[in-house]
PDB file of C-alpha atoms in Angstrom:
ATOM      1  CA  UNK A   1     -24.206  15.942  75.917  1.00 94.00           C
ATOM      2  CA  UNK A   2     -24.683  12.046  75.178  1.00 96.00           C
ATOM      3  CA  UNK A   3     -21.896  10.774  73.551  1.00 97.00           C
ATOM      4  CA  UNK A   4     -21.814   6.985  72.220  1.00 98.00           C
ATOM      5  CA  UNK A   5     -18.933   5.834  70.793  1.00 98.00           C
ATOM      6  CA  UNK A   6     -17.683   2.251  69.255  1.00 97.00           C
ATOM      7  CA  UNK A   7     -14.529   0.723  68.463  1.00 97.00           C
ATOM      8  CA  UNK A   8     -12.569  -3.038  67.126  1.00 97.00           C
ATOM      9  CA  UNK A   9     -13.930  -2.747  63.346  1.00 97.00           C
ATOM     10  CA  UNK A  10     -11.037  -3.706  61.350  1.00 97.00           C
ATOM     11  CA  UNK A  11     -10.484  -7.271  58.825  1.00 97.00           C
ATOM     12  CA  UNK A  12     -10.708 -10.701  59.682  1.00 97.00           C
ATOM     13  CA  UNK A  13     -10.654 -13.024  58.824  1.00 97.00           C
ATOM     14  CA  UNK A  14     -13.201 -15.686  57.671  1.00 97.00           C
ATOM     15  CA  UNK A  15     -13.971 -18.010  60.888  1.00 97.00           C
ATOM     16  CA  UNK A  16     -12.281 -15.685  63.027  1.00 97.00           C
ATOM     17  CA  UNK A  17     -13.494 -13.526  65.944  1.00 97.00           C
ATOM     18  CA  UNK A  18     -13.596 -10.187  66.888  1.00 95.00           C
ATOM     19  CA  UNK A  19     -15.164  -7.796  69.701  1.00 98.00           C
ATOM     20  CA  UNK A  20     -16.651  -4.241  69.217  1.00 98.00           C
ATOM     21  CA  UNK A  21     -16.722  -2.004  71.822  1.00 98.00           C
ATOM     22  CA  UNK A  22     -19.092   1.248  73.164  1.00 98.00           C
ATOM     23  CA  UNK A  23     -18.295   3.601  75.450  1.00 97.00           C
ATOM     24  CA  UNK A  24     -21.770   5.813  76.120  1.00 97.00           C
ATOM     25  CA  UNK A  25     -21.078   9.371  77.828  1.00 96.00           C
ATOM     26  CA  UNK A  26     -23.708  11.409  79.266  1.00 96.00           C
ATOM     27  CA  UNK A  27     -26.295   7.982  80.260  1.00 96.00           C
ATOM     28  CA  UNK A  28     -26.592   5.581  82.512  1.00 95.00           C
ATOM     29  CA  UNK A  29     -26.724   2.448  80.814  1.00 94.00           C
ATOM     30  CA  UNK A  30     -27.450   0.942  84.188  1.00 94.00           C
ATOM     31  CA  UNK A  31     -31.106   2.170  84.080  1.00 93.00           C
ATOM     32  CA  UNK A  32     -31.242   2.050  80.207  1.00 96.00           C
ATOM     33  CA  UNK A  33     -30.498  -0.231  77.509  1.00 97.00           C
ATOM     34  CA  UNK A  34     -28.066  -0.593  74.254  1.00 97.00           C
ATOM     35  CA  UNK A  35     -28.280  -2.542  71.554  1.00 97.00           C
ATOM     36  CA  UNK A  36     -25.906  -3.092  68.578  1.00 98.00           C
ATOM     37  CA  UNK A  37     -26.980  -2.856  64.639  1.00 98.00           C
ATOM     38  CA  UNK A  38     -25.019  -3.051  61.529  1.00 97.00           C
ATOM     39  CA  UNK A  39     -26.089  -1.958  58.376  1.00 98.00           C
ATOM     40  CA  UNK A  40     -24.277  -4.505  55.246  1.00 96.00           C
ATOM     41  CA  UNK A  41     -24.170  -2.616  51.585  1.00 91.00           C
ATOM     42  CA  UNK A  42     -26.805  -2.031  50.267  1.00 94.00           C
ATOM     43  CA  UNK A  43     -28.749  -3.860  52.686  1.00 95.00           C
ATOM     44  CA  UNK A  44     -31.244  -2.357  55.637  1.00 95.00           C
ATOM     45  CA  UNK A  45     -30.400  -2.312  59.016  1.00 96.00           C
ATOM     46  CA  UNK A  46     -31.146  -5.230  61.071  1.00 95.00           C
ATOM     47  CA  UNK A  47     -31.200  -5.337  64.825  1.00 96.00           C
ATOM     48  CA  UNK A  48     -28.506  -7.910  66.081  1.00 96.00           C
ATOM     49  CA  UNK A  49     -29.379  -7.844  69.902  1.00 95.00           C
ATOM     50  CA  UNK A  50     -29.994  -5.393  72.910  1.00 97.00           C
ATOM     51  CA  UNK A  51     -29.056  -5.221  76.357  1.00 96.00           C
ATOM     52  CA  UNK A  52     -30.853  -3.553  79.701  1.00 95.00           C
ATOM     53  CA  UNK A  53     -28.410  -2.539  82.503  1.00 91.00           C
ATOM     54  CA  UNK A  54     -30.541  -4.741  84.175  1.00 89.00           C
ATOM     55  CA  UNK A  55     -29.006  -7.714  82.413  1.00 88.00           C
ATOM     56  CA  UNK A  56     -32.441  -8.796  80.563  1.00 92.00           C
ATOM     57  CA  UNK A  57     -31.353 -10.215  76.858  1.00 93.00           C
ATOM     58  CA  UNK A  58     -33.139  -9.539  73.777  1.00 93.00           C
ATOM     59  CA  UNK A  59     -31.747 -10.926  70.760  1.00 91.00           C
ATOM     60  CA  UNK A  60     -32.959 -10.134  67.631  1.00 93.00           C
ATOM     61  CA  UNK A  61     -30.878 -12.197  64.256  1.00 88.00           C
ATOM     62  CA  UNK A  62     -33.160 -15.256  62.730  1.00 79.00           C
ATOM     63  CA  UNK A  63     -31.144 -18.543  62.498  1.00 73.00           C
ATOM     64  CA  UNK A  64     -29.960 -20.338  65.299  1.00 73.00           C
ATOM     65  CA  UNK A  65     -26.698 -20.213  63.645  1.00 74.00           C
ATOM     66  CA  UNK A  66     -25.893 -16.383  64.169  1.00 77.00           C
ATOM     67  CA  UNK A  67     -28.136 -16.765  67.556  1.00 78.00           C
ATOM     68  CA  UNK A  68     -24.565 -18.292  69.173  1.00 85.00           C
ATOM     69  CA  UNK A  69     -22.481 -15.959  66.936  1.00 93.00           C
ATOM     70  CA  UNK A  70     -23.386 -13.397  68.710  1.00 94.00           C
ATOM     71  CA  UNK A  71     -22.048 -12.574  72.566  1.00 93.00           C
ATOM     72  CA  UNK A  72     -23.732  -8.961  73.227  1.00 94.00           C
ATOM     73  CA  UNK A  73     -22.087  -7.398  77.060  1.00 94.00           C
ATOM     74  CA  UNK A  74     -22.459  -5.137  78.950  1.00 94.00           C
ATOM     75  CA  UNK A  75     -20.761  -3.378  82.070  1.00 93.00           C
ATOM     76  CA  UNK A  76     -22.511  -0.928  83.996  1.00 92.00           C
ATOM     77  CA  UNK A  77     -19.352  -0.028  86.200  1.00 93.00           C
ATOM     78  CA  UNK A  78     -17.599   2.520  83.445  1.00 94.00           C
ATOM     79  CA  UNK A  79     -20.770   2.494  81.330  1.00 95.00           C
ATOM     80  CA  UNK A  80     -19.891   0.054  78.283  1.00 96.00           C
ATOM     81  CA  UNK A  81     -20.801  -3.059  75.898  1.00 96.00           C
ATOM     82  CA  UNK A  82     -19.495  -4.964  73.801  1.00 97.00           C
ATOM     83  CA  UNK A  83     -20.547  -7.281  71.105  1.00 97.00           C
ATOM     84  CA  UNK A  84     -18.999 -10.311  70.349  1.00 97.00           C
ATOM     85  CA  UNK A  85     -19.081 -11.880  66.505  1.00 96.00           C
ATOM     86  CA  UNK A  86     -17.786 -15.504  67.069  1.00 96.00           C
ATOM     87  CA  UNK A  87     -16.742 -17.575  63.479  1.00 96.00           C
ATOM     88  CA  UNK A  88     -17.677 -14.706  61.087  1.00 96.00           C
ATOM     89  CA  UNK A  89     -17.884 -15.268  56.802  1.00 95.00           C
ATOM     90  CA  UNK A  90     -17.610 -12.568  54.519  1.00 95.00           C
ATOM     91  CA  UNK A  91     -21.979 -11.731  55.658  1.00 93.00           C
ATOM     92  CA  UNK A  92     -20.996 -10.432  58.618  1.00 95.00           C
ATOM     93  CA  UNK A  93     -19.461  -7.753  56.109  1.00 97.00           C
ATOM     94  CA  UNK A  94     -21.008  -4.066  57.536  1.00 98.00           C
ATOM     95  CA  UNK A  95     -20.445  -0.860  59.308  1.00 98.00           C
ATOM     96  CA  UNK A  96     -21.885  -1.897  62.995  1.00 98.00           C
ATOM     97  CA  UNK A  97     -23.868   1.054  65.456  1.00 98.00           C
ATOM     98  CA  UNK A  98     -23.791   1.052  69.173  1.00 98.00           C
ATOM     99  CA  UNK A  99     -26.837   2.694  69.515  1.00 98.00           C
ATOM    100  CA  UNK A 100     -28.479   3.866  73.371  1.00 98.00           C
ATOM    101  CA  UNK A 101     -32.051   3.566  74.732  1.00 97.00           C
ATOM    102  CA  UNK A 102     -34.756   3.812  77.105  1.00 96.00           C
ATOM    103  CA  UNK A 103     -35.599  -0.185  76.620  1.00 96.00           C
ATOM    104  CA  UNK A 104     -34.730  -2.640  74.554  1.00 97.00           C
ATOM    105  CA  UNK A 105     -35.724  -3.202  71.028  1.00 95.00           C
ATOM    106  CA  UNK A 106     -36.439  -4.134  67.766  1.00 95.00           C
ATOM    107  CA  UNK A 107     -36.394  -0.485  65.883  1.00 95.00           C
ATOM    108  CA  UNK A 108     -33.933   1.212  65.458  1.00 94.00           C
ATOM    109  CA  UNK A 109     -36.308   4.176  65.548  1.00 95.00           C
ATOM    110  CA  UNK A 110     -36.808   3.809  68.770  1.00 94.00           C
ATOM    111  CA  UNK A 111     -33.103   4.393  69.714  1.00 98.00           C
ATOM    112  CA  UNK A 112     -32.458   8.276  70.587  1.00 97.00           C
ATOM    113  CA  UNK A 113     -28.287   8.097  70.878  1.00 98.00           C
ATOM    114  CA  UNK A 114     -26.397   6.510  68.471  1.00 98.00           C
ATOM    115  CA  UNK A 115     -22.625   5.998  67.117  1.00 98.00           C
ATOM    116  CA  UNK A 116     -21.004   6.708  64.349  1.00 97.00           C
ATOM    117  CA  UNK A 117     -19.801   3.273  64.122  1.00 97.00           C
ATOM    118  CA  UNK A 118     -17.077   0.860  63.390  1.00 98.00           C
ATOM    119  CA  UNK A 119     -16.058  -0.770  60.068  1.00 98.00           C
ATOM    120  CA  UNK A 120     -16.324  -4.802  59.735  1.00 98.00           C
ATOM    121  CA  UNK A 121     -14.678  -6.340  56.945  1.00 98.00           C
ATOM    122  CA  UNK A 122     -14.831 -10.352  56.537  1.00 97.00           C
ATOM    123  CA  UNK A 123     -11.849 -11.118  54.175  1.00 96.00           C
ATOM    124  CA  UNK A 124      -9.417 -13.688  53.101  1.00 94.00           C
TER     125      UNK A 124
END
């Protein structure tokens, strides 16, 4: 049974950084893809970035500033992924999800395997 588990969320001050981690079991990331999503209260879920096991990166955030703040990485050796978020603002407050699929896509419906999410709260 495929299992996806996120960790690393918490309370962070504006301007700070954090790194979220994702561990995937029974699904080899080397041959597939892993994506990060987030959902803020009262908002729709949005795609952030996705990386294929071969290393191809897909960025889904729209603004140039956000493209520079998010950094996804994949570690095929231990079947994990991470998302680094830099220079956080209160607008980054959301539940962050890691999801696995056969290929990267913006639509979360294309990811069959999801974690429970990890909460990130940005506040001073």
